[in-house]
Coordinates of C-alpha atoms in Angstrom, one line a residue:
M21 CA 248.8 -56.7 46.6
S22 CA 244.9 -58.5 46.1
Q23 CA 242.1 -57.1 46.0
K24 CA 240.2 -60.2 47.0
L25 CA 240.8 -63.4 49.4
R26 CA 238.2 -65.9 50.1
V27 CA 238.3 -67.2 53.7
A28 CA 235.8 -70.0 55.4
V29 CA 235.2 -70.6 58.9
A30 CA 234.3 -73.8 60.4
Q31 CA 231.8 -74.6 62.8
T32 CA 233.2 -78.4 63.7
D33 CA 232.6 -80.7 66.0
V34 CA 234.4 -81.3 68.5
G35 CA 235.1 -84.2 71.0
F36 CA 238.1 -85.5 72.7
E37 CA 239.1 -88.7 70.3
P38 CA 242.4 -87.4 67.4
R39 CA 241.6 -88.8 64.5
A40 CA 238.0 -88.6 65.0
N41 CA 238.2 -84.8 65.0
G42 CA 240.4 -84.8 62.3
A43 CA 238.6 -86.4 60.0
A44 CA 235.9 -83.5 60.8
I45 CA 238.4 -81.3 60.0
R46 CA 239.7 -82.5 56.2
A47 CA 236.2 -83.0 56.0
Q48 CA 235.2 -79.4 56.3
M49 CA 238.3 -78.3 54.4
R50 CA 237.9 -80.2 51.4
E51 CA 233.6 -78.2 51.3
A52 CA 235.9 -75.0 51.5
A53 CA 237.7 -75.8 48.4
R54 CA 235.2 -77.0 46.3
A55 CA 234.1 -73.1 47.7
G56 CA 237.0 -71.7 46.5
A57 CA 238.7 -70.4 50.2
R58 CA 242.0 -69.3 50.2
L59 CA 241.9 -69.8 53.9
I60 CA 240.5 -72.4 56.2
Q61 CA 239.6 -71.0 60.2
F62 CA 238.8 -73.4 62.9
T63 CA 237.9 -73.7 66.2
E64 CA 240.1 -73.9 69.3
G65 CA 241.2 -76.9 70.2
A66 CA 239.9 -78.2 66.9
M67 CA 242.5 -81.2 66.7
S68 CA 242.9 -81.9 70.9
G69 CA 239.2 -81.1 71.4
Y70 CA 239.1 -78.4 75.0
P71 CA 238.6 -79.7 78.6
S72 CA 235.6 -76.7 78.9
G73 CA 232.4 -77.5 79.5
V74 CA 233.1 -81.3 80.6
G75 CA 232.1 -82.9 84.0
K76 CA 235.4 -82.9 86.5
Q77 CA 235.0 -87.4 86.1
V78 CA 235.5 -87.1 82.3
L79 CA 238.1 -84.1 82.5
A80 CA 240.2 -86.1 85.1
G81 CA 239.9 -89.2 82.9
W82 CA 240.8 -87.2 80.0
R83 CA 244.3 -87.4 78.3
V84 CA 246.0 -85.8 75.1
D85 CA 246.8 -89.0 72.8
W86 CA 249.8 -87.3 71.5
E87 CA 250.8 -89.5 69.3
A88 CA 247.0 -89.4 67.7
L89 CA 247.4 -85.9 67.4
R90 CA 250.2 -86.1 66.0
E91 CA 249.5 -88.1 63.2
E92 CA 246.1 -86.2 62.2
L93 CA 248.0 -83.6 62.1
R94 CA 249.8 -84.7 59.4
T95 CA 247.5 -86.3 57.4
T96 CA 246.2 -82.9 57.7
A97 CA 248.9 -81.3 56.9
A98 CA 249.2 -82.9 53.4
L99 CA 246.0 -82.1 52.6
A100 CA 246.2 -78.8 52.8
A101 CA 248.9 -79.2 50.9
E102 CA 247.3 -81.0 48.0
L103 CA 243.7 -78.7 48.2
R104 CA 246.1 -75.3 47.8
L105 CA 244.3 -74.3 51.4
W106 CA 245.4 -72.4 54.1
T107 CA 244.5 -73.4 57.6
V108 CA 244.5 -72.3 60.7
V109 CA 243.6 -75.6 63.4
G110 CA 243.2 -75.3 67.4
S111 CA 244.7 -77.7 69.3
S112 CA 246.9 -78.9 72.4
H113 CA 250.4 -77.9 71.6
P114 CA 253.0 -80.0 73.6
L115 CA 255.6 -79.1 75.8
T116 CA 258.5 -81.1 77.9
P117 CA 257.2 -82.6 80.6
P118 CA 256.4 -82.1 83.9
H119 CA 255.3 -78.5 81.6
R120 CA 251.4 -78.7 80.8
P121 CA 251.0 -78.2 77.2
H122 CA 250.0 -75.0 75.1
N123 CA 247.1 -73.5 73.8
S124 CA 248.0 -73.3 70.7
L125 CA 246.9 -72.6 66.8
Y126 CA 248.3 -74.1 63.8
V127 CA 249.1 -71.9 61.2
I128 CA 250.3 -73.9 58.2
S129 CA 250.7 -73.2 54.6
D130 CA 248.7 -74.2 51.5
R131 CA 252.3 -76.0 51.3
G132 CA 251.4 -78.5 53.6
E133 CA 254.6 -76.4 56.2
L134 CA 253.7 -75.4 59.5
H135 CA 254.1 -72.6 59.0
A136 CA 253.8 -70.4 63.0
R137 CA 252.1 -71.5 65.5
Y138 CA 250.1 -69.2 68.2
D139 CA 249.8 -69.2 72.2
K140 CA 247.4 -68.7 73.5
R141 CA 248.2 -65.4 75.6
L142 CA 245.5 -64.9 77.9
L143 CA 244.0 -68.0 80.2
S144 CA 241.3 -68.4 82.5
F145 CA 241.7 -69.4 85.6
S146 CA 241.2 -72.8 84.8
E147 CA 243.5 -72.6 81.9
L148 CA 246.1 -70.9 83.9
T149 CA 246.1 -73.1 87.3
D150 CA 245.4 -76.7 85.3
W151 CA 245.2 -76.4 81.9
Y152 CA 247.7 -74.6 80.3
T153 CA 250.4 -72.8 79.9
P154 CA 250.6 -69.4 78.4
G155 CA 252.3 -67.9 76.0
S156 CA 253.8 -64.9 75.4
E157 CA 254.0 -62.9 71.8
P158 CA 251.6 -61.9 69.1
L159 CA 252.0 -63.7 66.0
V160 CA 251.1 -62.3 62.4
F161 CA 251.0 -63.5 59.2
E162 CA 250.5 -62.6 55.3
I163 CA 248.9 -64.1 52.9
D164 CA 248.0 -62.7 50.0
G165 CA 249.0 -59.6 50.3
F166 CA 246.5 -59.7 53.8
R167 CA 247.8 -59.8 57.1
F168 CA 245.9 -62.2 59.9
G169 CA 246.1 -61.6 63.9
C170 CA 245.6 -64.7 65.7
A171 CA 243.4 -64.5 69.1
L172 CA 241.8 -67.1 71.0
C173 CA 238.5 -67.7 73.2
I174 CA 239.0 -65.5 77.0
E175 CA 241.5 -62.5 74.9
I176 CA 238.7 -61.3 74.1
Q177 CA 238.1 -59.6 77.1
F178 CA 241.1 -58.2 76.9
P179 CA 240.5 -54.8 73.9
E180 CA 244.6 -54.0 74.6
L181 CA 245.9 -57.2 72.2
F182 CA 243.7 -55.6 69.1
V183 CA 243.9 -52.5 69.7
D184 CA 247.8 -53.9 68.9
Y185 CA 247.1 -56.3 66.2
A186 CA 245.7 -52.6 64.7
Q187 CA 249.0 -50.6 65.8
R188 CA 250.2 -53.5 63.5
H189 CA 247.9 -53.2 60.2
V190 CA 246.2 -56.1 60.6
D191 CA 244.0 -57.0 58.5
V192 CA 241.9 -59.8 60.1
V193 CA 242.2 -61.3 63.1
L194 CA 241.5 -64.8 63.4
L195 CA 239.3 -65.2 66.9
S196 CA 238.4 -69.3 67.6
T197 CA 237.1 -70.3 71.1
Y198 CA 235.4 -72.8 72.8
S199 CA 232.8 -70.9 74.5
R200 CA 229.2 -70.5 74.6
D201 CA 228.9 -67.7 75.8
P202 CA 226.4 -65.2 74.0
R203 CA 228.3 -61.6 74.5
F204 CA 230.8 -62.7 73.6
A205 CA 230.1 -62.4 69.2
F206 CA 229.2 -58.5 70.6
Q207 CA 232.3 -57.7 71.6
A208 CA 234.0 -58.9 68.8
Q209 CA 232.0 -57.2 66.6
G210 CA 232.5 -54.2 68.6
H211 CA 236.8 -54.8 68.0
A212 CA 236.3 -54.7 65.0
A213 CA 235.1 -51.7 63.8
C214 CA 236.7 -50.2 66.4
G215 CA 240.2 -51.6 64.3
A216 CA 238.7 -51.4 61.9
F217 CA 239.7 -55.2 60.4
W218 CA 237.5 -58.3 59.6
L219 CA 237.0 -60.5 62.2
G220 CA 236.7 -64.2 61.9
L221 CA 235.0 -66.0 64.7
S222 CA 235.3 -69.8 65.0
V223 CA 233.4 -71.7 67.8
P224 CA 232.1 -75.6 67.7
A225 CA 228.9 -77.3 66.3
A226 CA 227.5 -77.7 70.3
C227 CA 227.5 -73.5 71.4
S228 CA 226.1 -72.8 67.9
D229 CA 223.0 -71.8 69.6
A230 CA 225.0 -68.9 71.6
A231 CA 226.5 -67.5 69.1
P232 CA 227.4 -69.1 65.7
S233 CA 231.1 -69.0 63.6
G234 CA 230.7 -65.8 61.2
L235 CA 233.0 -63.5 59.6
I236 CA 232.9 -59.4 61.0
G237 CA 233.5 -57.2 58.0
P238 CA 235.3 -53.9 59.2
H239 CA 232.0 -51.7 59.3
G240 CA 231.4 -54.0 62.7
A241 CA 228.9 -55.8 60.9
W242 CA 228.1 -59.4 60.0
L243 CA 228.7 -60.6 56.7
I244 CA 228.1 -63.9 57.0
R245 CA 226.9 -66.3 59.8
A246 CA 227.0 -69.9 60.3
P247 CA 223.1 -71.4 61.3
A248 CA 223.0 -71.0 64.7
D249 CA 221.4 -75.2 65.3
N250 CA 224.1 -76.7 66.4
R251 CA 225.4 -78.9 64.2
S252 CA 229.1 -78.9 61.8
A253 CA 229.1 -75.4 58.6
L254 CA 230.7 -73.6 56.8
A255 CA 230.7 -68.5 56.5
I256 CA 231.5 -68.5 53.9
A257 CA 232.6 -65.3 52.5
D258 CA 235.0 -62.9 50.5
L259 CA 237.2 -60.2 51.7
D260 CA 236.9 -57.2 49.9
R261 CA 239.0 -54.1 49.6
K262 CA 236.9 -52.8 47.2
S263 CA 233.8 -53.3 48.7
H264 CA 231.6 -50.3 48.4
D265 CA 230.0 -51.2 52.5
L266 CA 233.4 -50.8 53.7
R267 CA 234.5 -47.8 51.4
V268 CA 234.1 -45.5 54.5
A269 CA 235.7 -48.5 57.1
L270 CA 238.9 -49.1 54.5
E271 CA 239.2 -45.9 52.8
Q272 CA 238.7 -43.5 56.4
A273 CA 239.1 -44.6 59.6
R274 CA 241.6 -47.2 58.9
P275 CA 244.0 -44.9 58.1
W276 CA 242.2 -42.0 60.2
R277 CA 242.8 -43.7 63.2
A278 CA 246.0 -45.8 62.4
R279 CA 247.4 -41.6 62.4
A280 CA 245.5 -40.3 65.6
R281 CA 247.0 -43.2 67.4
A282 CA 250.3 -42.8 66.2
G283 CA 249.8 -38.3 67.9
E284 CA 251.3 -37.3 64.2
L285 CA 247.5 -35.5 63.7
H286 CA 246.5 -35.0 67.7
D287 CA 250.1 -33.7 68.8
K288 CA 250.4 -30.9 66.8
A289 CA 247.2 -29.3 67.2
R290 CA 246.9 -29.2 71.3
V291 CA 247.4 -25.9 73.2
V292 CA 247.9 -24.8 76.4
D293 CA 245.1 -21.8 77.1

């Protein structure tokens, strides 16, 4: 089991043109690889664009260019293989018409293969009624002995998803969002602290003034944050199992809470008095 893994949490410009989005994504992949990252996480809708925050007139005319999207994903996967870099990128995922697409995270391995796909399970009102089809399953995958889970945007409002990931013994939750709600950052810290796992929060550059991208430790504190200035940036840090600052969270709180949730300890200690 590896004791350390370097990750990069991206903060990119996101528009409605897959080719422009793809170019921005690959530029940050190269930067992350130069810094020695093993994985890079991108925001919700990073490749396809995301309809939040645009005017009704613009949204009414928005159609995903699926052919361009597929080409950009293939090019991005090829670069992931070249850089030996795991890449987690948000995108709309097409379903058979007339079904609306999924809102997804593609997990591309360091061999350039689609390792898995996470489909957002709990949608906002607008997503559910007009934009997307919900998914149904959690996603857990492993890199060098570290277990990762995925979540998207408004799912941060559902703590049961994060408790479930804790029970699945994930080390890291990758939360990608397209939101300007500063409360998401506080909620993310709370989920990380309660689950005693790392949490990557990836937002688009345009939303970073409210809560920038960054990585939270299992103790609930920020390890690194990107600038909150609406510009593209990377937040790069190590997942370090031997960090002195994380010793209590990882070696005491995490195993104790796992046993407590399982009922292993408290059921035996209860009495009728």
